[in-house]
CSV table of C-alpha atoms and ligand atoms in Angstrom, one decimal:
chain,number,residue,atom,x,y,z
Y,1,UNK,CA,23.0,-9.3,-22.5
Y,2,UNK,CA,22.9,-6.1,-24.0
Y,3,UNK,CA,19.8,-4.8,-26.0
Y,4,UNK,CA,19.8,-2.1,-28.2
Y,5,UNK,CA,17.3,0.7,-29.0
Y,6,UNK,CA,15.4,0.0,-26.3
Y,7,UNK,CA,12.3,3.2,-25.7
Y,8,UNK,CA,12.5,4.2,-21.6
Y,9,UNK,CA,8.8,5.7,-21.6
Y,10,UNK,CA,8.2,2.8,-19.0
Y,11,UNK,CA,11.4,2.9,-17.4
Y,12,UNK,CA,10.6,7.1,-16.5
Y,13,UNK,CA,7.8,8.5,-14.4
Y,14,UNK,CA,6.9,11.5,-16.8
Y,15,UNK,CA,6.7,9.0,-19.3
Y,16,UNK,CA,8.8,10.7,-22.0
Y,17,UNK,CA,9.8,9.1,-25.7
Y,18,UNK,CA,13.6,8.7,-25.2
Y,19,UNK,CA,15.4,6.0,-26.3
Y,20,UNK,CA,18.6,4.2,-25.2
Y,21,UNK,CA,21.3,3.3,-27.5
Y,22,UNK,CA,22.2,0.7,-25.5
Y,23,UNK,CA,20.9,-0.9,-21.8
Y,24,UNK,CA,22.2,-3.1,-19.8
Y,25,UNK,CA,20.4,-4.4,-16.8
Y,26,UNK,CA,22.7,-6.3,-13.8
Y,27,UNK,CA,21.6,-7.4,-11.0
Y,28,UNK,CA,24.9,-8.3,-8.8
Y,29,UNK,CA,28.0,-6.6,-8.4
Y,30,UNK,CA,29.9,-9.3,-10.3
Y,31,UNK,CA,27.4,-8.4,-13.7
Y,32,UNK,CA,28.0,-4.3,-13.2
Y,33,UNK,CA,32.1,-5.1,-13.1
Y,34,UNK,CA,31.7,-7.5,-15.9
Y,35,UNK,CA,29.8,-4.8,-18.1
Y,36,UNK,CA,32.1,-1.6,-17.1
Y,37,UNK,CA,35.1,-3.6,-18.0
Y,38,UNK,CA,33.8,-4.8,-21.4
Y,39,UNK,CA,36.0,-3.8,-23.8
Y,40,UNK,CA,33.3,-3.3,-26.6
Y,41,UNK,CA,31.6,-0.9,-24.7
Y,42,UNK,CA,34.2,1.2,-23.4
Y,43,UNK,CA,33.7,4.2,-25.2
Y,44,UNK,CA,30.2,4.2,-24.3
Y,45,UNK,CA,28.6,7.4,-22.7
Y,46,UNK,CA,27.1,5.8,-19.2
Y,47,UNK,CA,24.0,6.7,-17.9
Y,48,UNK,CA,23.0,4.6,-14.5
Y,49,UNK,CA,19.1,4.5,-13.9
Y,50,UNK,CA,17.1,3.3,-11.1
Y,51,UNK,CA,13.1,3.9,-11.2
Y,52,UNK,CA,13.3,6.9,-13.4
Y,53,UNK,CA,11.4,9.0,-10.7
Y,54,UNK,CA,13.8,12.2,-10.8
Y,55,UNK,CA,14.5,12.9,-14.2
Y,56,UNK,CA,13.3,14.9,-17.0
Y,57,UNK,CA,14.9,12.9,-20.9
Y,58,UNK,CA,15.1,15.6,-23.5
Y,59,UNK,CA,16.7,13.6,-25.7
Y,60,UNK,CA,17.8,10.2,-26.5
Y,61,UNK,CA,20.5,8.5,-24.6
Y,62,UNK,CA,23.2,8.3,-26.6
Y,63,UNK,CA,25.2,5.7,-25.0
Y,64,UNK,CA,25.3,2.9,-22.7
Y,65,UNK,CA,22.3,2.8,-19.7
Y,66,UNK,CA,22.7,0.7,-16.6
Y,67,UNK,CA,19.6,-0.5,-15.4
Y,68,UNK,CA,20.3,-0.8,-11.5
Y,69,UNK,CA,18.3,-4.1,-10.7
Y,70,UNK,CA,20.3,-5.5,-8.0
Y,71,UNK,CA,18.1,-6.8,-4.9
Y,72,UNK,CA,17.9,-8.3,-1.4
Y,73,UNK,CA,17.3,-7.0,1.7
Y,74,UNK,CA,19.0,-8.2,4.8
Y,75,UNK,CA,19.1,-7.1,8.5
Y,76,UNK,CA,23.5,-7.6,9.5
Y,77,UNK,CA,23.5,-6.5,12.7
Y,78,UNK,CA,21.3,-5.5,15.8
Y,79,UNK,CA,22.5,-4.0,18.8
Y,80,UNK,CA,20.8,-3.0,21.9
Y,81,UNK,CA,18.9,-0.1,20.3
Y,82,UNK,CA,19.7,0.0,16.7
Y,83,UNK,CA,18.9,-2.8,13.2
Y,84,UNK,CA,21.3,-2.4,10.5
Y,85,UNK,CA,19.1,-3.1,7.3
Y,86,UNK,CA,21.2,-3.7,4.4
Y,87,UNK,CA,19.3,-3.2,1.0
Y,88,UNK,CA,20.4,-3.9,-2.8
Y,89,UNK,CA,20.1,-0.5,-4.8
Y,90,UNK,CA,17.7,-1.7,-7.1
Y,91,UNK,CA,14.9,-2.3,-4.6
Y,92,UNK,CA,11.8,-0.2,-4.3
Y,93,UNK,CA,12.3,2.3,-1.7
Y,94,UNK,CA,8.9,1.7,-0.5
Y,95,UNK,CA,9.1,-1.9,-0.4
Y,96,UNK,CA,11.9,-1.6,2.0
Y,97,UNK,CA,9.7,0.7,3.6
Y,98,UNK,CA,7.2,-1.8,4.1
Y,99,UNK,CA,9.9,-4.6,5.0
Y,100,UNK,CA,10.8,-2.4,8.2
Y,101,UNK,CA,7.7,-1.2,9.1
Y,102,UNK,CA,6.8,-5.7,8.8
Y,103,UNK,CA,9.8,-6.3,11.0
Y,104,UNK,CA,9.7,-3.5,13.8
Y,105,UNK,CA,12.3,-1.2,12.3
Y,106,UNK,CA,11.3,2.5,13.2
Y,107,UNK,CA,12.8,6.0,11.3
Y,108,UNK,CA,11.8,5.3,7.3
Y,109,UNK,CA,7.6,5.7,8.1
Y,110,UNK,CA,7.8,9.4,6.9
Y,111,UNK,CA,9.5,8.5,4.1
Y,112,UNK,CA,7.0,5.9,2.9
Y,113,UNK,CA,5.6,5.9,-0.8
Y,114,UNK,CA,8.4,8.1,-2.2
Y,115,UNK,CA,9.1,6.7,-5.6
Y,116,UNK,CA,12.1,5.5,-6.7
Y,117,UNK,CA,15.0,2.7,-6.0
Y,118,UNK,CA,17.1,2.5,-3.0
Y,119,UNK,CA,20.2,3.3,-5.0
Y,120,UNK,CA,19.2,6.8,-6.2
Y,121,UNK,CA,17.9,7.9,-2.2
Y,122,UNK,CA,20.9,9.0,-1.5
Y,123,UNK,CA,21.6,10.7,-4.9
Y,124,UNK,CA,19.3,13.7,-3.2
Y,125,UNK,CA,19.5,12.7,0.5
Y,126,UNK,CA,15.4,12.0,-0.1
Y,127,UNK,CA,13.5,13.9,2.2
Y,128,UNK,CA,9.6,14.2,3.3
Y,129,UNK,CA,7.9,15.3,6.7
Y,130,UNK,CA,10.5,16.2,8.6
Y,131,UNK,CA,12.6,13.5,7.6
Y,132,UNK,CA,15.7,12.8,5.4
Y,133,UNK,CA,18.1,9.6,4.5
Y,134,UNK,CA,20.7,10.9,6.5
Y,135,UNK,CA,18.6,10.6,9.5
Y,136,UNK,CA,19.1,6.9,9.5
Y,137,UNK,CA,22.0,6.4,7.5
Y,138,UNK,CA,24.9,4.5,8.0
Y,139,UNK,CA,27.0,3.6,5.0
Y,140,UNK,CA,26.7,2.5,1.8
Y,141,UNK,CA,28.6,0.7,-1.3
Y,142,UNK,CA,29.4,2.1,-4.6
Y,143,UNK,CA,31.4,0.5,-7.7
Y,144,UNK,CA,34.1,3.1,-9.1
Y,145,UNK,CA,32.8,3.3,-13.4
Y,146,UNK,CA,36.7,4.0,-14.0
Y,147,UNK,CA,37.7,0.9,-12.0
Y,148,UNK,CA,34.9,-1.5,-11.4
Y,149,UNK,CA,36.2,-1.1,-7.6
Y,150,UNK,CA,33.8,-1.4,-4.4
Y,151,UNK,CA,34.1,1.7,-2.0
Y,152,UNK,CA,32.3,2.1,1.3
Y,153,UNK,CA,31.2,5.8,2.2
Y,154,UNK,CA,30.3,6.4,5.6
Y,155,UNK,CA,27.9,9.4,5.8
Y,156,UNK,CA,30.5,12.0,6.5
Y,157,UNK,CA,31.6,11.3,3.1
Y,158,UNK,CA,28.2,11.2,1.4
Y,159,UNK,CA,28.0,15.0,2.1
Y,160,UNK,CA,24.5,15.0,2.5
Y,161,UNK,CA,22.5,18.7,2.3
Y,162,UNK,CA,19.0,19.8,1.4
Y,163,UNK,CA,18.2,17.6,-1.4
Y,164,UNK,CA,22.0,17.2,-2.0
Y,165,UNK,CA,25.4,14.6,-1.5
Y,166,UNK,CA,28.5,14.1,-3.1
Y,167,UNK,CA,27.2,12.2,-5.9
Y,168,UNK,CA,25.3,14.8,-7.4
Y,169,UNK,CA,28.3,17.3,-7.2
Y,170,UNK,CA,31.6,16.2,-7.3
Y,171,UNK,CA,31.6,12.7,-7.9
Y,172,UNK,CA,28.5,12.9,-10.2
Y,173,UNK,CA,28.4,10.0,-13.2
Y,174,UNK,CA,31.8,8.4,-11.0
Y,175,UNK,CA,29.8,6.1,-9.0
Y,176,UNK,CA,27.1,3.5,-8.7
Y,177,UNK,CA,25.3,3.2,-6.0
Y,178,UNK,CA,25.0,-0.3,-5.2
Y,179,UNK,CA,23.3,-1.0,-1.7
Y,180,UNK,CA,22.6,1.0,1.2
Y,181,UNK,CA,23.0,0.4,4.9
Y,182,UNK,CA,20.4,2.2,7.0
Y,183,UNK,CA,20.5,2.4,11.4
Y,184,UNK,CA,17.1,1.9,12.2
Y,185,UNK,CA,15.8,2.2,16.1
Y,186,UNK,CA,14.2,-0.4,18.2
Y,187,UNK,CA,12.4,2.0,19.7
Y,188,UNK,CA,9.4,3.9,17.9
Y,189,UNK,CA,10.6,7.5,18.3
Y,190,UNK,CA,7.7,8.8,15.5
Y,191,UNK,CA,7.9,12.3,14.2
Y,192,UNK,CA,4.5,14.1,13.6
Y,193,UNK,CA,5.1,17.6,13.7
Y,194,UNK,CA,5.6,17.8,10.0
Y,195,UNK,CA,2.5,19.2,7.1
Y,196,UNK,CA,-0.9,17.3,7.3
Y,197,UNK,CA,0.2,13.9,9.5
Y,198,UNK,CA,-1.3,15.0,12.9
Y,199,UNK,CA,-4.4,16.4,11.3
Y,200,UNK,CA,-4.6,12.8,9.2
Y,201,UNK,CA,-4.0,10.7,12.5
Y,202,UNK,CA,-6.7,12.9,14.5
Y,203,UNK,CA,-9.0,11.6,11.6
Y,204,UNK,CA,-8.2,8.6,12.1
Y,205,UNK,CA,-9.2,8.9,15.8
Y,206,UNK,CA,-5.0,7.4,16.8
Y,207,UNK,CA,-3.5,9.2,19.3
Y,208,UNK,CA,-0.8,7.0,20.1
Y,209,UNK,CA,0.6,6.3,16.9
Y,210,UNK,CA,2.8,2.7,15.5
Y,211,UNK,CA,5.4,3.2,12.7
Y,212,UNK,CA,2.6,1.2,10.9
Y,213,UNK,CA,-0.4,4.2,11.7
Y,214,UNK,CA,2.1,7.4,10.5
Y,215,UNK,CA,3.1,5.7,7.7
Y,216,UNK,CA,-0.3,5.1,6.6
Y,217,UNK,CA,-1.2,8.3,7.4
Y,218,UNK,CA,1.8,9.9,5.4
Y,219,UNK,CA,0.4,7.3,2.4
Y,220,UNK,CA,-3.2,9.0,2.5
Y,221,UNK,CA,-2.0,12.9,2.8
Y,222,UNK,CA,0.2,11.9,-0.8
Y,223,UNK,CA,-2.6,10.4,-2.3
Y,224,UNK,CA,-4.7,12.9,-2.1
Y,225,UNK,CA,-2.6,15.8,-2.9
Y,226,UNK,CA,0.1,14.2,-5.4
Y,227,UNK,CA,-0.7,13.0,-9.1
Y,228,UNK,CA,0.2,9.2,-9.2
Y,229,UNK,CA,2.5,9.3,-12.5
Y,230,UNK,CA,0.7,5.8,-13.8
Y,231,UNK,CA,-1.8,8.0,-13.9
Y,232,UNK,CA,-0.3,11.7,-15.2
Y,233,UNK,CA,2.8,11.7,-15.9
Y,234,UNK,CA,5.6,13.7,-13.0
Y,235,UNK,CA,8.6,13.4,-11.3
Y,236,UNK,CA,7.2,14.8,-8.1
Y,237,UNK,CA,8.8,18.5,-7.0
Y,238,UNK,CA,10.1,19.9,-9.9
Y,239,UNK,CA,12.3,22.3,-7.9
Y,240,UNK,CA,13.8,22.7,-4.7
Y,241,UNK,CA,12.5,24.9,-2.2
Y,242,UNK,CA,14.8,27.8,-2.3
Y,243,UNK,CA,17.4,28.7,0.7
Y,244,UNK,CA,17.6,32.3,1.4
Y,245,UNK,CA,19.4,34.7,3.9
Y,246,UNK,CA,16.7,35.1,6.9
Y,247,UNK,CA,16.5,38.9,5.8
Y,248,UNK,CA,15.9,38.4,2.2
Y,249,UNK,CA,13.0,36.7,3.7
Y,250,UNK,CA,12.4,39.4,6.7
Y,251,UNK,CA,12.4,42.0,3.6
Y,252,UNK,CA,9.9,40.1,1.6
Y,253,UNK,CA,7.5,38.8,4.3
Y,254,UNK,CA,6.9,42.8,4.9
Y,255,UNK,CA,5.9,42.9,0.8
Y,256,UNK,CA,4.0,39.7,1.0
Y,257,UNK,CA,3.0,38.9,4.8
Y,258,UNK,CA,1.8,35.3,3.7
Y,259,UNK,CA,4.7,34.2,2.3
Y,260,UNK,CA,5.4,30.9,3.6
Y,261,UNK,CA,9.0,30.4,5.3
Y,262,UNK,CA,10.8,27.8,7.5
Y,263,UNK,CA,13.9,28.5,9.5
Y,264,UNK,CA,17.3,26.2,7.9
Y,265,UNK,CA,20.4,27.5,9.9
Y,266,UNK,CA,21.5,31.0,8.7
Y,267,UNK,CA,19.3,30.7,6.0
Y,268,UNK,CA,14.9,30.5,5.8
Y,269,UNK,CA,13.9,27.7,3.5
Y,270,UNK,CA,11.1,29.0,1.0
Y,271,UNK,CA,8.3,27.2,0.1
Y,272,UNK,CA,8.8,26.9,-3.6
Y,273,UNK,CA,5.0,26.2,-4.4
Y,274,UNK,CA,3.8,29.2,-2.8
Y,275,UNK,CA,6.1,31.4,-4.8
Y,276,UNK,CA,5.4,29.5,-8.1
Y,277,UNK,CA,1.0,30.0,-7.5
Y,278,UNK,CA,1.9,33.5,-7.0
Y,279,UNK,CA,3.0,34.1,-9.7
Y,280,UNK,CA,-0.3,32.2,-11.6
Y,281,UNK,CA,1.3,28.9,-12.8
Y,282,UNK,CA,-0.9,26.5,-10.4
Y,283,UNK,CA,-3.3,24.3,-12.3
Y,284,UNK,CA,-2.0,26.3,-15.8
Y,285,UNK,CA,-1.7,24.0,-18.5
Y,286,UNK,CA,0.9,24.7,-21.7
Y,287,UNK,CA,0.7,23.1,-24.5
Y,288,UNK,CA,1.0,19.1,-23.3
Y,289,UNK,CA,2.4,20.0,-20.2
Y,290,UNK,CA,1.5,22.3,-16.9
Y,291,UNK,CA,2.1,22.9,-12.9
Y,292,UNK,CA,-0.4,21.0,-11.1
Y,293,UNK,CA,-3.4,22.1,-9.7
Y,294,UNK,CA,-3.1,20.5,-6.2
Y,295,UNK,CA,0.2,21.1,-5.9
Y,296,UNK,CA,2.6,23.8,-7.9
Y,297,UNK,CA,5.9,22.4,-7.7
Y,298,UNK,CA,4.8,19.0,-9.6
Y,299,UNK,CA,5.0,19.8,-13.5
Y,300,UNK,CA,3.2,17.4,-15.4
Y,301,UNK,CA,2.9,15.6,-18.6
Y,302,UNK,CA,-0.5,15.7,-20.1
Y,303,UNK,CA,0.3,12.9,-22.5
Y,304,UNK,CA,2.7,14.0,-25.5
Y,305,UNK,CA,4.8,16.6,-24.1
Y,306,UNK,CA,8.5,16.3,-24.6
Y,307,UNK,CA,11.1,16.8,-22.2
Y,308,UNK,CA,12.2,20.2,-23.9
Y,309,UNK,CA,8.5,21.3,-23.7
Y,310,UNK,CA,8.8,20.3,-19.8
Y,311,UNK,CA,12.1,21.8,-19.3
Y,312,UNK,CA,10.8,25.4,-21.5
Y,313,UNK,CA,8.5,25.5,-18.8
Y,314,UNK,CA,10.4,24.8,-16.3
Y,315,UNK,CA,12.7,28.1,-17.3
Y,316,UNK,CA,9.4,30.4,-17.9
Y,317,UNK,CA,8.3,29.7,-14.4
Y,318,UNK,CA,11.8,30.4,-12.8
Y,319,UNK,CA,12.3,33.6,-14.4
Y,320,UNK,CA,8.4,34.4,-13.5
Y,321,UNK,CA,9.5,33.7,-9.8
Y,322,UNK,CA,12.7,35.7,-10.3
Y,323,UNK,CA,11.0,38.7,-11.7
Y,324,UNK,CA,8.6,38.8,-9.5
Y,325,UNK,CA,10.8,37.9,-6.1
Y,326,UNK,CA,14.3,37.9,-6.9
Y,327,UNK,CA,14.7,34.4,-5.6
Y,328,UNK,CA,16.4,31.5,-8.3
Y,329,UNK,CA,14.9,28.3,-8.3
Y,330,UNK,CA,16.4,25.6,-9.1
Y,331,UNK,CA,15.9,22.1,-10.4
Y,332,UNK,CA,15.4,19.1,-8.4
Y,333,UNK,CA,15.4,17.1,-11.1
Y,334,UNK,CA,17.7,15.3,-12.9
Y,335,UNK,CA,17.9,16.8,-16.7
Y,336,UNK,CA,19.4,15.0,-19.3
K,1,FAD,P1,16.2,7.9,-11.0
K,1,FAD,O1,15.2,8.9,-11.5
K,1,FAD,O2,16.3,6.6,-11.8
K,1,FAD,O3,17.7,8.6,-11.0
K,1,FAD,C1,17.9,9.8,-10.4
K,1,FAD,C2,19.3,10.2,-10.5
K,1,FAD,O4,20.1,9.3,-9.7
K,1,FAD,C3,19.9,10.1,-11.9
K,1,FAD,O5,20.9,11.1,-12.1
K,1,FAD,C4,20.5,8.7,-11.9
K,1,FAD,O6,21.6,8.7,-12.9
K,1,FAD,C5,21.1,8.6,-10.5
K,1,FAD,N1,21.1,7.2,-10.0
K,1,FAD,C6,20.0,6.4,-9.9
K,1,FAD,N2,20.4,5.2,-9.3
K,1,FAD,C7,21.7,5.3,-9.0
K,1,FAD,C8,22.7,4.5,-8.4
K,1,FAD,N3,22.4,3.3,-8.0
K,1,FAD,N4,24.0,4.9,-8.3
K,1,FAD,C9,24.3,6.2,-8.7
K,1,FAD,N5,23.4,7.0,-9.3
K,1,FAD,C10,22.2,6.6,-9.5
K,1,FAD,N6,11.9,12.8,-3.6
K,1,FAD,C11,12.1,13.1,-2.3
K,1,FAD,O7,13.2,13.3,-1.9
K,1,FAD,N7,11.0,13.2,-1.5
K,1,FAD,C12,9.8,13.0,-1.8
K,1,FAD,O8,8.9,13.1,-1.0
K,1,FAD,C13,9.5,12.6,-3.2
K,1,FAD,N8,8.3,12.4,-3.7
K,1,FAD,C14,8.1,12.1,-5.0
K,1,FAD,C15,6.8,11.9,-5.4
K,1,FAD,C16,6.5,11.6,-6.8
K,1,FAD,C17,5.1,11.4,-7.2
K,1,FAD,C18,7.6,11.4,-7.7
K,1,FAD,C19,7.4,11.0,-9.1
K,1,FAD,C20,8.9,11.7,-7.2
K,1,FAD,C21,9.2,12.0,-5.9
K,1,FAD,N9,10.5,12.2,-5.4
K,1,FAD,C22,10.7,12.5,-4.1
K,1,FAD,C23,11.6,12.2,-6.3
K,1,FAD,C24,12.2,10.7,-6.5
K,1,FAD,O9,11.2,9.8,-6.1
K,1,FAD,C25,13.4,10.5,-5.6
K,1,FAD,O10,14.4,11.4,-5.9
K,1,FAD,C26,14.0,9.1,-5.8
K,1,FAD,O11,15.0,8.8,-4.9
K,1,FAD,C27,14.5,8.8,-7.3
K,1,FAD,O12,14.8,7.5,-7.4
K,1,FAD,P2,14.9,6.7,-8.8
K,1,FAD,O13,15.4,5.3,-8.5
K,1,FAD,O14,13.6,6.8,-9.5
K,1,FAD,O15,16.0,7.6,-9.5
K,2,NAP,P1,3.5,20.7,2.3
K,2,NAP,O1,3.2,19.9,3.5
K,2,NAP,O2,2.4,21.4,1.6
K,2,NAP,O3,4.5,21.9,2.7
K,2,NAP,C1,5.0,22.8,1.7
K,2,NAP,C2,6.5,23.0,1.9
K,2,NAP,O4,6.7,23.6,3.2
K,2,NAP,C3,7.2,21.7,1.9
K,2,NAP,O5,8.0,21.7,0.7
K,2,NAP,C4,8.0,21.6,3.1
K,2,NAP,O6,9.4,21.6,2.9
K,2,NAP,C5,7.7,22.9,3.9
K,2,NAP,N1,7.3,22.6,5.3
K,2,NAP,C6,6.0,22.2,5.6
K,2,NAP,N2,6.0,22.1,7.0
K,2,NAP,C7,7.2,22.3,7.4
K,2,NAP,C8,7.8,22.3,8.7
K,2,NAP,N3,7.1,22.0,9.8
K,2,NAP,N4,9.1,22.6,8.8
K,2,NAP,C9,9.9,22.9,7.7
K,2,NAP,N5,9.4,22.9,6.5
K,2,NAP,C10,8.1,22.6,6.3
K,2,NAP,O7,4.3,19.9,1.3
K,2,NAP,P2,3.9,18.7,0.3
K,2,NAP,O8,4.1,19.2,-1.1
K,2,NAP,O9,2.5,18.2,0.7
K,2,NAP,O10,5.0,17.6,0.6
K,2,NAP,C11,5.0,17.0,1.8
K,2,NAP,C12,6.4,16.4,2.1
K,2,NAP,O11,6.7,15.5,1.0
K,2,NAP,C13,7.4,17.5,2.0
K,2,NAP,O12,8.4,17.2,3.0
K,2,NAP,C14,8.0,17.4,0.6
K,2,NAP,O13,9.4,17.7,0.6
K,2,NAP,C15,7.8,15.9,0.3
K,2,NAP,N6,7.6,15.7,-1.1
K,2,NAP,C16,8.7,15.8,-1.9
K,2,NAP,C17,8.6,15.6,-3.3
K,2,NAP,C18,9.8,15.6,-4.1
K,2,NAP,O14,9.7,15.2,-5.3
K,2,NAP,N7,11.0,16.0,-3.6
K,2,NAP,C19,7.4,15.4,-3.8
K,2,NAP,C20,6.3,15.4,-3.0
K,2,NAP,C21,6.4,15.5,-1.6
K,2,NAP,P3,10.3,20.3,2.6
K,2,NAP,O15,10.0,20.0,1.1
K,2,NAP,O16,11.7,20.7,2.8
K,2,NAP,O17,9.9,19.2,3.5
């Protein structure tokens, strides 16, 4: 069934006024084909949507949404060291997290409470302490919108970066997602070099740490530092940290000796939060909107702000951390 004029301030995480022209929810493969190929809605503008965690609506959707409900988790394969977990795309990612953590499956703790459906982790190659999807991916399935056919990418085709893949480039708005297959490891190999987790797990007097213990651990450390958006409206880092040529960051760590950078290949990685306090936008509040105070990169909604009021802000802050460093940020999230 399709409903019209359906409002999506409970179906986004900064909890913007936006409405849908039309929405369609499906929940198998056999419901998506059936709604691509209908002929009354053909010349409908398609807009796929999963949990609504990384995107910023400045206006209304004009056209045809798909809500991406399609479930089911299932483990297809195990070999000697390795679970195949296949999920539907429109599972919680952190309810699969849970499922393998329940059932043994190690190398998706560090990525526990991110936000967000299944289908849309490898929109952005999700990432968090140390860890990214393509760590522990293996392939997934995607219907073509132009055909209603079922491909398979293996990850070579995904074309995974920092915070990047194929569908977010060149095959953006051609696919949709519709279940991922992750390679998860018998064997508890747990990372816990990354930010606050060894600090949280000495705190919690654990020194030989389960799957179970880091992800908790990684569950407390974004508690306490990230606004939960049922309670203030975000879509988590605003930007991406920038990539920039190791002396670009030689030159300004002499200017600015605190300056936090982390080595990525040719390049240094950036931490975009330090760049954006510097330049006094932490905890600053404009108009109905603002950077957080615990943490710069998340931009907030106060209550009313609209996603052009988010988005104006969103440009003052780059061109304050452009002036000030000559380095571009750029968006993380998904503007529409
Ligand atoms: P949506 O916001 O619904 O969609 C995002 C984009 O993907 C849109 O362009 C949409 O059209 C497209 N899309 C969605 N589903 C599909 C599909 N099935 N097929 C094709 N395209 C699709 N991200 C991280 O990487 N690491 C973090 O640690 C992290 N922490 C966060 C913390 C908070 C508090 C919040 C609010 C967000 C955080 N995020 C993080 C961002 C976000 O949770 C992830 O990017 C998540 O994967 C988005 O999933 P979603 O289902 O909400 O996607
Ligand atoms: P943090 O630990 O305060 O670190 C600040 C930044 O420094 C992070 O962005 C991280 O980059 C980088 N960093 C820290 N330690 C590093 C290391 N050992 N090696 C390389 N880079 C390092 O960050 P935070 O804000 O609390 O977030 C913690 C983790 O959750 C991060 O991985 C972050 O990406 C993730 N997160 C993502 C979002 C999102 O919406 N994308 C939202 C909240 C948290 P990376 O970002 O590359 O990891």
């Amino acid at each position: 069934m399709i409903e019209k004029n359906v409002s999506l301030k409970p179906y986004n995480t900064f909890g913007l006024n936006a409405e849908a022209k039309l929405l369609a929810r499906v929940d198998s493969i056999l419901a998506l084909q059936e709604v691509l190929a209908d002929a009354t809605l053909k010349n409908e503008e398609r807009f796929i949507l999963g949990g609504g965690s990384n995107l910023l609506l400045t206006k209304d959707i004009s056209g045809l949404v798909i809500k991406n409900e399609l479930l089911g988790i299932e483990l297809i394969e195990e070999t000697e060291d390795s679970f195949f977990v296949k999920s539907g795309a429109g599972v919680v990612w952190h309810e699969l997290v849970i499922h393998c953590i329940a059932n043994g499956y190690a190398g998706i703790e560090n990525l526990s409470l991110i936000p967000g459906n299944v289908g849309a982790a490898p929109m952005q190659n999700i990432g968090a302490y140390g860890v990214e999807l393509k760590d522990v991916f293996h392939s997934l399935e995607a219907v073509e919108m132009a055909t209603g056919n079922v491909e398979t990418f293996a990850a070579v085709d995904c074309e995974f970066g920092y915070r990047e893949s194929v569908f977010k480039r060149k095959l953006k708005n051609q696919f949709i997602i519709s279940s991922v297959t992750l390679k998860l490891g018998k064997e508890a190999n747990v990372n816990t070099s990354y930010g606050a987790i060894e600090q949280e797990l000495e705190r919690l007097s654990i020194s030989s740490p389960t799957i179970k213990d880091v992800s908790e651990a990684v569950i407390n450390i974004r508690q306490s530092k990230l606004p939960d958006p049922k309670k203030l409206g975000n879509s988590g880092s605003f930007f991406k940290n920038p990539l920039v040529p190791t002396a670009k960051y030689e030159e300004l760590k002499t200017k600015y000796p605190n300056i936090l950078g982390y080595p990525a290949g040719e390049n240094t990685k950036l931490a975009a939060g330090w760049l954006i306090e510097q330049c006094g936008w932490k905890g600053k509040v404009v108009g109905n909107t603002g950077s957080h105070a615990l943490q710069a990169l998340v931009l907030v909604n106060y209550g009313n702000a609209t996603g052009v009021e988010i988005f104006n802000l969103s440009e003052q802050i780059m061109k304050s951390v452009y002036d000030a460093f000559g380095v571009h940020l750029e968006r993380e999230v998904n503007v529409y």
